[in-house]
Short mmCIF file of C-alpha atoms in Angstrom, two decimals:
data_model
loop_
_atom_site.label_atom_id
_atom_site.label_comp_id
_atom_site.label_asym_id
_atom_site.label_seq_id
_atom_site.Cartn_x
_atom_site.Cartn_y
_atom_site.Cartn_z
CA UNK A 13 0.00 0.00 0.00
CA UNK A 14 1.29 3.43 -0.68
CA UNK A 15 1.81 6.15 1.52
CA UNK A 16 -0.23 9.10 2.15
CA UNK A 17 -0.89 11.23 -1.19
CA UNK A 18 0.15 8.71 -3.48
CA UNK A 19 -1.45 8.51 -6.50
CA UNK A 20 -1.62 6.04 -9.80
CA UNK A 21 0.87 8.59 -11.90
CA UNK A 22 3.58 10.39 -10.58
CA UNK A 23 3.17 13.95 -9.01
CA UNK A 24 4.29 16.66 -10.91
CA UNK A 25 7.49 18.50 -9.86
CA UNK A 26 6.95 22.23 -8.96
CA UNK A 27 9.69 22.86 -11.75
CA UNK A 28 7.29 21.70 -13.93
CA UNK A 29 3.84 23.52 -12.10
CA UNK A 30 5.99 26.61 -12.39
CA UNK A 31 6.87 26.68 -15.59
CA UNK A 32 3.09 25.56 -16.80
CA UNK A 33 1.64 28.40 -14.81
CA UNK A 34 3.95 30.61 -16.55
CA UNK A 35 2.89 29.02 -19.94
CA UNK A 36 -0.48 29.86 -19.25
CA UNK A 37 0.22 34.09 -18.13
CA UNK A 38 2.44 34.54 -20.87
CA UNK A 39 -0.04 32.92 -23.67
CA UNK A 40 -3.03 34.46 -21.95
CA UNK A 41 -1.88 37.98 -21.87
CA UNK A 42 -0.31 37.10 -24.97
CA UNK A 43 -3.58 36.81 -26.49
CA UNK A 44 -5.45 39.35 -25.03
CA UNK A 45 -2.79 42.19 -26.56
CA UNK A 46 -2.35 40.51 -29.92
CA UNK A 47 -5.71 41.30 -30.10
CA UNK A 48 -5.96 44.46 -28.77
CA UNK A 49 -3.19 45.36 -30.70
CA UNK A 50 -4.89 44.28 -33.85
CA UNK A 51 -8.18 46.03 -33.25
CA UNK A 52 -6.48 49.29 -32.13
CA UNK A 53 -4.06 49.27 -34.71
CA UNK A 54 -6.21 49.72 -38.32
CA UNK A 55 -7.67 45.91 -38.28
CA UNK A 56 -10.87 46.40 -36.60
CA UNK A 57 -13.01 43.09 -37.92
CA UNK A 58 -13.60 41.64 -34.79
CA UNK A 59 -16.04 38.79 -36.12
CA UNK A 60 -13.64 37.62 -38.70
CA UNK A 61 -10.72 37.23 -36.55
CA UNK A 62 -12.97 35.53 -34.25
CA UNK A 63 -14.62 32.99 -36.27
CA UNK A 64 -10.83 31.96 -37.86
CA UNK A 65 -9.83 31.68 -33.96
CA UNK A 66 -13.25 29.27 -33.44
CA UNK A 67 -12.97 27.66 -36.75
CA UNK A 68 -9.09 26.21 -35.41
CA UNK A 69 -9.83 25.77 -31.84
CA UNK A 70 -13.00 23.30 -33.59
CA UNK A 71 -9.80 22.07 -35.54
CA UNK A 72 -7.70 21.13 -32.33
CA UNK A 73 -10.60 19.61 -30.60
CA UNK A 74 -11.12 17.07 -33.04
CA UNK A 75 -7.56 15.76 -33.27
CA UNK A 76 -7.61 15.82 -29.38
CA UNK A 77 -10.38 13.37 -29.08
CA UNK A 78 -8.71 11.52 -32.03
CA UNK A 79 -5.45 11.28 -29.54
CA UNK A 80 -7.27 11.15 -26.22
CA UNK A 81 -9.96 7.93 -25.99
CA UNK A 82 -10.63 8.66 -22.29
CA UNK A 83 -11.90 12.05 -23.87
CA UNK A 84 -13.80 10.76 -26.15
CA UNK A 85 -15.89 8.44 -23.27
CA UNK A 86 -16.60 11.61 -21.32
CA UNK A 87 -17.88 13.66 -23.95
CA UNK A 88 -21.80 12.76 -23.56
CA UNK A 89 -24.56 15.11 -23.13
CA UNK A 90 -28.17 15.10 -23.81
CA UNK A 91 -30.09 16.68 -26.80
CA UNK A 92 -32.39 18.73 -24.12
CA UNK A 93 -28.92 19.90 -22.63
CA UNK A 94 -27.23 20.45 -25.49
CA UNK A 95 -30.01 23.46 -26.64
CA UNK A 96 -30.79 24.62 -22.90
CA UNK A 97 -27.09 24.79 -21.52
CA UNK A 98 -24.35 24.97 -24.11
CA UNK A 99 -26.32 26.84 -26.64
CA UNK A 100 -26.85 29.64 -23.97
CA UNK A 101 -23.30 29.38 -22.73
CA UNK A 102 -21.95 29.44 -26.49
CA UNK A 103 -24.27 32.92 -27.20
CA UNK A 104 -23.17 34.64 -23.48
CA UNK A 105 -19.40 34.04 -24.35
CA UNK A 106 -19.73 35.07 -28.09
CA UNK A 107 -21.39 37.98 -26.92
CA UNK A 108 -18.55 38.47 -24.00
CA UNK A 109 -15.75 37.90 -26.66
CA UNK A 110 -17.42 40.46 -29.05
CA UNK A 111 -17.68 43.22 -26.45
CA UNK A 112 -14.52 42.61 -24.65
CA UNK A 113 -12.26 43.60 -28.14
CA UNK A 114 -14.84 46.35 -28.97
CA UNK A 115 -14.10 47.64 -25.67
CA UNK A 116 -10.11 47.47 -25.66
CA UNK A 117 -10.93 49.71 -28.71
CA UNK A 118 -12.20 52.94 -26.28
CA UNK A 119 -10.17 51.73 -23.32
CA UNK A 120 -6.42 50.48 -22.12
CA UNK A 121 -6.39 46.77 -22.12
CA UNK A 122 -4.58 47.23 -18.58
CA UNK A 123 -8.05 48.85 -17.69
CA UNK A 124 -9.63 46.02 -18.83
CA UNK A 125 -7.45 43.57 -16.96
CA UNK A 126 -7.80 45.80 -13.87
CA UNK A 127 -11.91 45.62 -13.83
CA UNK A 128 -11.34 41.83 -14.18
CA UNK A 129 -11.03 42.25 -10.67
CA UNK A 130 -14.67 42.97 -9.92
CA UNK A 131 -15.75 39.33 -11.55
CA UNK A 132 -15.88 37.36 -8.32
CA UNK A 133 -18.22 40.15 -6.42
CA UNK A 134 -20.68 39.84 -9.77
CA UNK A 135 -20.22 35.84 -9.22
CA UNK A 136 -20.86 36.03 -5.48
CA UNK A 137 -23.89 38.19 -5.96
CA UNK A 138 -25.57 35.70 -9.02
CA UNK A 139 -25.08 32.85 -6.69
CA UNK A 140 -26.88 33.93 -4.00
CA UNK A 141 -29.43 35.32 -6.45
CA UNK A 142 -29.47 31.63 -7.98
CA UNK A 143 -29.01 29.51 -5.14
CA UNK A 144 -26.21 28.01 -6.30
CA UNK A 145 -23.72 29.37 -3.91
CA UNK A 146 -24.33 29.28 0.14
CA UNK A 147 -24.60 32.15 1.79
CA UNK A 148 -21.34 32.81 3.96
CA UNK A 149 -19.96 36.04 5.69
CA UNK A 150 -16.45 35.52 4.63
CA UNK A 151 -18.02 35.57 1.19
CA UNK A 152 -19.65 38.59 1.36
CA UNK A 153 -16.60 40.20 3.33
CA UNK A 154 -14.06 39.40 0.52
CA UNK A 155 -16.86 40.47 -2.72
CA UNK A 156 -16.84 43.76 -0.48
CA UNK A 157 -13.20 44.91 -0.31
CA UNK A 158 -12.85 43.21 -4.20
CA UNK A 159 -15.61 45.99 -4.70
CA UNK A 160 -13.75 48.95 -2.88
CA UNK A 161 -10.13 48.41 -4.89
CA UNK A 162 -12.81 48.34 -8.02
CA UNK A 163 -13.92 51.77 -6.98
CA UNK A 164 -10.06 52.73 -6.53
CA UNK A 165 -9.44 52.00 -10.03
CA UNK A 166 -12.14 53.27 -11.65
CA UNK A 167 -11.55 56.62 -9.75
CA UNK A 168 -7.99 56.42 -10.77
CA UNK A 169 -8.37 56.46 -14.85
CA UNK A 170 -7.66 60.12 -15.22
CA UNK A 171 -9.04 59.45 -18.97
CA UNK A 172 -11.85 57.15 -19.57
CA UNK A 173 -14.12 56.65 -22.29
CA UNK A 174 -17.91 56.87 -20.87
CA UNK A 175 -18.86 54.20 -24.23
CA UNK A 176 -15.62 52.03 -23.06
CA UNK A 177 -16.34 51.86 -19.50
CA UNK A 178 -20.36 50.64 -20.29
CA UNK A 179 -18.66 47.94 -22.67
CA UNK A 180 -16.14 47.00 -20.38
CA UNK A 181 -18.79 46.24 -17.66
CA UNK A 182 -21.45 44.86 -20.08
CA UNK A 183 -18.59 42.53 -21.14
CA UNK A 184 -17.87 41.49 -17.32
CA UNK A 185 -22.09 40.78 -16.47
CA UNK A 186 -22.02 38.56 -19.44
CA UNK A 187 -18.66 37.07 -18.15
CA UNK A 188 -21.07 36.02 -14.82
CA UNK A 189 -23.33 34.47 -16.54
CA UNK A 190 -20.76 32.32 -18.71
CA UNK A 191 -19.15 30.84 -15.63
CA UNK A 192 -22.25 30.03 -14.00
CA UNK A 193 -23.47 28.03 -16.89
CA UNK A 194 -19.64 26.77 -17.20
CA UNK A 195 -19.98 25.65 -13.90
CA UNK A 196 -23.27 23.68 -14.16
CA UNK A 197 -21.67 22.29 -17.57
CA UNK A 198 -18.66 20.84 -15.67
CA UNK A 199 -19.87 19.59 -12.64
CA UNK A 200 -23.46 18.11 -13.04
CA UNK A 201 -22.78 17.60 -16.26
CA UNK A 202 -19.05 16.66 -15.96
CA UNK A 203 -17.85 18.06 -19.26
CA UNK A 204 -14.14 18.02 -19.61
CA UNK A 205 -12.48 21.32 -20.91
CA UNK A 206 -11.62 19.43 -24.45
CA UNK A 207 -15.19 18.40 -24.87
CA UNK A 208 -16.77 22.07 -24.26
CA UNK A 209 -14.19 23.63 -26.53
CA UNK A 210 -15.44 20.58 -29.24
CA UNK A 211 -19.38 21.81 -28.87
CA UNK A 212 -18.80 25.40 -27.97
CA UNK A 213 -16.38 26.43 -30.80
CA UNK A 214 -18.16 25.39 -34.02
CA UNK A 215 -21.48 26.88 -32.57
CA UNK A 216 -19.04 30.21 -31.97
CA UNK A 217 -17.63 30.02 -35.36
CA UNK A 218 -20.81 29.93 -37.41
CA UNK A 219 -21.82 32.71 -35.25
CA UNK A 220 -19.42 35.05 -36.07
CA UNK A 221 -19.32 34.12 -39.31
CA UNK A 222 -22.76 35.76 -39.79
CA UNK A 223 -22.35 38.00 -38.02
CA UNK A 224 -19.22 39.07 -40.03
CA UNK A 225 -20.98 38.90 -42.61
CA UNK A 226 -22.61 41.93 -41.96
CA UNK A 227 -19.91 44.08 -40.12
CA UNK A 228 -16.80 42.82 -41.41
CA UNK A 229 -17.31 41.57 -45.38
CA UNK A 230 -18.27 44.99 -46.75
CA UNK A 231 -15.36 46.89 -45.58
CA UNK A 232 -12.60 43.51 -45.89
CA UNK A 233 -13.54 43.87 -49.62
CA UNK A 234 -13.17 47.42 -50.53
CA UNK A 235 -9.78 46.50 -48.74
CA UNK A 236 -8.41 43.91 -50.47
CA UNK A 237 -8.88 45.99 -53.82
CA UNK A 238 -6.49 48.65 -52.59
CA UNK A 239 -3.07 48.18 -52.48
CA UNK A 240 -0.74 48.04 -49.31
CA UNK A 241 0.57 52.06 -50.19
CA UNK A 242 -3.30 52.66 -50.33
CA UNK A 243 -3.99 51.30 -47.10
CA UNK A 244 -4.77 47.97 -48.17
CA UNK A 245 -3.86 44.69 -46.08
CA UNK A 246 0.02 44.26 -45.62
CA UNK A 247 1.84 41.03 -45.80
CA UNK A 248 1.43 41.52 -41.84
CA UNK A 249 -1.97 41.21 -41.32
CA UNK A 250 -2.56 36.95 -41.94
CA UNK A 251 0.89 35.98 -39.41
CA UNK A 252 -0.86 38.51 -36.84
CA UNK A 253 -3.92 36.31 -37.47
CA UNK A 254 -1.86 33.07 -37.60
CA UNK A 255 -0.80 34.20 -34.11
CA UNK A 256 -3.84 34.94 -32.42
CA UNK A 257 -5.13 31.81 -33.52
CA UNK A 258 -2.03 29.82 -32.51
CA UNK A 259 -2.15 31.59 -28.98
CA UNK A 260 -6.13 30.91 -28.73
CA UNK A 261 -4.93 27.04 -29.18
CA UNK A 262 -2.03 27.48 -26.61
CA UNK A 263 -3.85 29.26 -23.80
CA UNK A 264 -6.72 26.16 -24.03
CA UNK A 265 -4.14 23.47 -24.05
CA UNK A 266 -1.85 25.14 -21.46
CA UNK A 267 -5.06 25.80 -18.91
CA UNK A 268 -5.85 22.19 -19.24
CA UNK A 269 -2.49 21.04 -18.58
CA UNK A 270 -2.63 23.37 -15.63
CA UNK A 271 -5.71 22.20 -14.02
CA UNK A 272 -4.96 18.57 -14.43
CA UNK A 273 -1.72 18.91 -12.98
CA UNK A 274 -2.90 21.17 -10.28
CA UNK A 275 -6.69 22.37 -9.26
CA UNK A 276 -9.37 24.13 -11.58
CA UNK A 277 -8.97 26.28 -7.90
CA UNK A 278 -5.04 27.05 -7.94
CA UNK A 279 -5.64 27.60 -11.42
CA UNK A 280 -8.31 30.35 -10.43
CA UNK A 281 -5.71 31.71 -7.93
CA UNK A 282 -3.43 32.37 -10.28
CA UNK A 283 -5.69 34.50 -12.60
CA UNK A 284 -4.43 37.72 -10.68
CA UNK A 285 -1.04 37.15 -12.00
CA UNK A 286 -2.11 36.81 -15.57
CA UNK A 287 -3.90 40.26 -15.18
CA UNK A 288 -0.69 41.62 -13.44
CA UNK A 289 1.10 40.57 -16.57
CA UNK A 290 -1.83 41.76 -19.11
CA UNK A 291 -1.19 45.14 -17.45
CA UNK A 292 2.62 45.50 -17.66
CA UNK A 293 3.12 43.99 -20.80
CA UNK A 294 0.25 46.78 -21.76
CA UNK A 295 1.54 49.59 -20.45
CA UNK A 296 4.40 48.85 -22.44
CA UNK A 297 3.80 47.60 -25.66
CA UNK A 298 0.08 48.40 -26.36
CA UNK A 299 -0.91 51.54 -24.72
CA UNK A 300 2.25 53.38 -23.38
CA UNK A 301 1.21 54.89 -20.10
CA UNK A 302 1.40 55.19 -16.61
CA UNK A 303 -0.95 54.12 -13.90
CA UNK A 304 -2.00 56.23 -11.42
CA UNK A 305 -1.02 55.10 -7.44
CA UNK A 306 -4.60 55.07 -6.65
CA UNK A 307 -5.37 52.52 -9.64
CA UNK A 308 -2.58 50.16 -8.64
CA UNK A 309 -3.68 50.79 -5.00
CA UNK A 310 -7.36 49.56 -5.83
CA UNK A 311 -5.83 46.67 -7.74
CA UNK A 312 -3.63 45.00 -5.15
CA UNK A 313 -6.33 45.32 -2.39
CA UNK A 314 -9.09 43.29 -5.03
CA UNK A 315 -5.90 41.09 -5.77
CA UNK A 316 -4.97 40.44 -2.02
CA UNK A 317 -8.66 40.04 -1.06
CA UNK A 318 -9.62 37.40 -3.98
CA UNK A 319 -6.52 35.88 -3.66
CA UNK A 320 -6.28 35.54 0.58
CA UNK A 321 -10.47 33.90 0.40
CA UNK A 322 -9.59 32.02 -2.24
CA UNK A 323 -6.89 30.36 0.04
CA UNK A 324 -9.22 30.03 2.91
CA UNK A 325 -11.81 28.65 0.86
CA UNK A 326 -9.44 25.74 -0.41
CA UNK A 327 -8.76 24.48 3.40
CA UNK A 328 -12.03 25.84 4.59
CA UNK A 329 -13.95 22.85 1.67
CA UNK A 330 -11.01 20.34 2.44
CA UNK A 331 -11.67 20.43 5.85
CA UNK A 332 -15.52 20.04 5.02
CA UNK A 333 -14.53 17.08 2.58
CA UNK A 334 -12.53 15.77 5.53
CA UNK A 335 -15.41 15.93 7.97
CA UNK A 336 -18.01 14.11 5.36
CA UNK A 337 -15.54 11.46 5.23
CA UNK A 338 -15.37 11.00 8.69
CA UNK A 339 -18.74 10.33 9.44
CA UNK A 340 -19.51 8.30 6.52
CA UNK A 341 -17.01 5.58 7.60
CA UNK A 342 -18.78 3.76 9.83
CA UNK A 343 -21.99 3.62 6.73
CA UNK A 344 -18.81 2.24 4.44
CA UNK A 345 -17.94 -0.28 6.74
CA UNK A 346 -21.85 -1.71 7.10
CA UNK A 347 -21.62 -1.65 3.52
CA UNK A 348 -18.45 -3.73 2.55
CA UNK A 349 -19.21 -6.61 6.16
CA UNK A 350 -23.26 -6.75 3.91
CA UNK A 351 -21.35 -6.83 0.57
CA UNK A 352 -18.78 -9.66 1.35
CA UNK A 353 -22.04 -11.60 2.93
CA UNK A 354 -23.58 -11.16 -0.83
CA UNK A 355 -20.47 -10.80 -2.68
CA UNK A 356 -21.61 -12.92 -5.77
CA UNK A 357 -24.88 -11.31 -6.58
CA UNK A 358 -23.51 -7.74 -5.89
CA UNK A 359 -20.73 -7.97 -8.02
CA UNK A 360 -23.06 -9.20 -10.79
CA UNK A 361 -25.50 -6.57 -10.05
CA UNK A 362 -22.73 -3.79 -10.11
CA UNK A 363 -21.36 -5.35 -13.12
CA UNK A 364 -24.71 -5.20 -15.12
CA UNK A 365 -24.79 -1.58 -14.12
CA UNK A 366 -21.41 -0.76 -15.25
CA UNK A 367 -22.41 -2.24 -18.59
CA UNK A 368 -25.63 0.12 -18.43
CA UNK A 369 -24.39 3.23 -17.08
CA UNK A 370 -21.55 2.25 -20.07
CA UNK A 371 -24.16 2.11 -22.99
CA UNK A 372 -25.08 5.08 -25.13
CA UNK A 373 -28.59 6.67 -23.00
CA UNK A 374 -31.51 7.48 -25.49
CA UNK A 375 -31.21 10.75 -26.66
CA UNK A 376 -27.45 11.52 -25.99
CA UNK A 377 -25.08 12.90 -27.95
CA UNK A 378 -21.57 11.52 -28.08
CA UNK A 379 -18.58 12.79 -29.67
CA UNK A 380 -19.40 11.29 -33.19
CA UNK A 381 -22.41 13.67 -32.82
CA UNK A 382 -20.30 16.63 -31.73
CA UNK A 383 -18.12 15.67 -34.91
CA UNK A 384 -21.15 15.91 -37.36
CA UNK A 385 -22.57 19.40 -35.57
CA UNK A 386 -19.37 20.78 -35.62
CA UNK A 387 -18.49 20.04 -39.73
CA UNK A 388 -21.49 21.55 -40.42
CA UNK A 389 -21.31 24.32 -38.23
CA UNK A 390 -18.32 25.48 -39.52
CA UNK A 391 -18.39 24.60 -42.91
CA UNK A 392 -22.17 26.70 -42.97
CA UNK A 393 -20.49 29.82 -41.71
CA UNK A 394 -17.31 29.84 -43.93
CA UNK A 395 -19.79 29.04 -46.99
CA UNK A 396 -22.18 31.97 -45.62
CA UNK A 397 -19.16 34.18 -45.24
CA UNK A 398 -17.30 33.44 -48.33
CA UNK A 399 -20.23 33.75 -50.30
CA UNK A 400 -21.17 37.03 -48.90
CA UNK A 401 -17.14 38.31 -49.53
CA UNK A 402 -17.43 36.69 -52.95
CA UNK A 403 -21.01 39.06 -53.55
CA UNK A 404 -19.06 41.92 -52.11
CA UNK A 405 -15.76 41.44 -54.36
CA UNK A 406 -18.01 41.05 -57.78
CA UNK A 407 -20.06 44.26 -56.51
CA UNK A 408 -17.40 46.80 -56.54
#
């Protein structure tokens, strides 16, 4: 028998946690200013960039399953699921994705990142709303000092765009509601991160697509008939997109590399640091500028506070997990003296429901279904949007 902690694989080295969770700041805020540097910088179709990012990350979720089978098994969910749950969730965070590069347009992205801050108070308040979170003091104690450094840094933006500032926070609300559906998705539901990323991203990509093809396609095509001295696309413009689709891939990989080396929680610990790094690397590169005393002051104290309940909350639900176990020991013992009394039948009752629980359920969709949905979700929009571009071209 092992010792204590043991598991069936060996435990990753903190060499190796280390440099994942810098993997996953540097591609994240990678990402984010690739893309606000596109947008801000004379490339300003949102929906096309998008739907290419969807239309690969559908790309890398297929060869995943083809490389992962234990994937593959855990990728079930039910037609009534499928239309109530992920369709919602895949609208919210198209919407969220939409208004979060329209807003780096009036705004700093380290503003942005900064604001990220006041996403746990809007989660705290939903779940009590929703009943999906228990009501707890140290809760509500923690949302409130997240909410005062918010105030700091909002007073602290000596220039801020009124039409920014209502996208930026429309762009966090919607960001609520995507990780409370995210959460019901991979708990109840037990989705793995591969197998959301397989349903969510084709149903993204047709999407924008569409709805490309009525803010992007008009002005793409009077584009590509200028030339580069007339302000036409330079030989720049498809390795910038090449990037941001190759750092969409890495940050999705990277996080799940993260989490199952680590905790989904540790990994939500960390997300302070990524914004730390969103905001330096910003300040630098994207938007040259310095922030204000009371702006950094506001964002260490929502920092310190998310990051000091998050810590309590870890021990505080291991030492609940703990107590559970505790007094269900004596049940588990009943259990296994009556189960080696009936050994025989159990085990070919508990074998019969393996089989069962193993079989395809009426009305589920596995990942050969995911495969066909996602095909002809993406090959719908690129036919809409090429066709539209195509119209558009012959037109001028």
């Amino acid at each position: 028998m092992g010792g204590v902690g043991t598991t069936a694989g060996a435990a990753p080295t903190g060499t190796a946690v280390l440099v994942m969770a810098l993997l996953v700041t540097v591609t994240s805020s990678s990402l984010a200013l690739t893309m606000a540097y596109l947008f801000r910088s004379g490339y300003p179709y949102q929906s096309t960039v998008l739907a290419a990012q969807q239309l690969v990350c559908t790309g890398f979720g297929v060869v995943a399953m083809q490389l992962m089978p234990e994937e593959r098994a855990k990728l079930r969910i039910s037609r009534s699921n499928y239309l109530t749950m992920l369709l919602p969730f895949t609208i919210v965070l198209s919407a969220k994705l939409f208004l979060q590069n329209k807003a780096v347009q009036y705004v700093s992205p380290a503003f942005y990142a900064m604001t990220g801050q006041l996403l746990p108070v809007g989660v705290t308040i939903a779940g009590f709303l929703t009943g999906s979170q228990r009501f707890k003091w140290s809760t509500v104690c923690a949302a409130a000092v997240v909410s005062v450094g918010g105030m700091l840094i909002k007073a602290g933006q000596m220039e801020l765009s009124p039409f920014g500032f209502i996208l930026t926070m429309s762009s966090l609300g919607l960001d609520v509601v995507r990780l409370l559906l995210m959460q019901y998705l991979l708990q109840p539901l037990k989705l793995t991160g591969i197998g959301m990323m397989l349903l969510s991203a084709p149903q993204q990509c047709i999407l924008f697509c569409v709805n490309g093809v009525f803010t992007d396609v008009g002005a793409i095509a009077r584009r590509m008939q200028l030339t580069e001295d007339e302000g036409g696309f330079g030989p720049e413009f498809l390795p910038i997109v090449a990037t941001v689709c190759a750092l969409a891939v890495g940050v999705v990989l990277f996080n799940l590399f993260f989490v199952k080396m680590t905790s989904a929680i540790i990994s939500a610990i960390c997300t302070p640091f990524k914004d730390l790094c969103t905001i330096i690397m910003s300040d630098l590169f994207v938007d040259p500028r310095t922030e204000t005393p009371r702006a950094m002051a506001g964002f260490g104290l929502a920092c310190t506070a998310s990051f000091v309940y998050n810590v309590h909350d870890i021990y505080a639900r291991r030492k609940e997990k703990e107590r559970e176990e505790e007094e269900k020991k004596p049940l588990l013992e009943e259990e296994g003296r009556a189960g080696g009394r009936g050994g025989g039948d159990a085990d070919a009752e508990g074998g019969a429901g393996d089989d069962a629980a193993g079989e395809r359920g009426e009305g589920d969709w596995t990942y050969t279904d995911a495969y066909k949905v996602g095909f002809t979700c993406c090959g719908a929009g690129v036919v809409v949007y090429s066709a539209a571009l195509c119209w558009q071209l012959h037109h001028l």
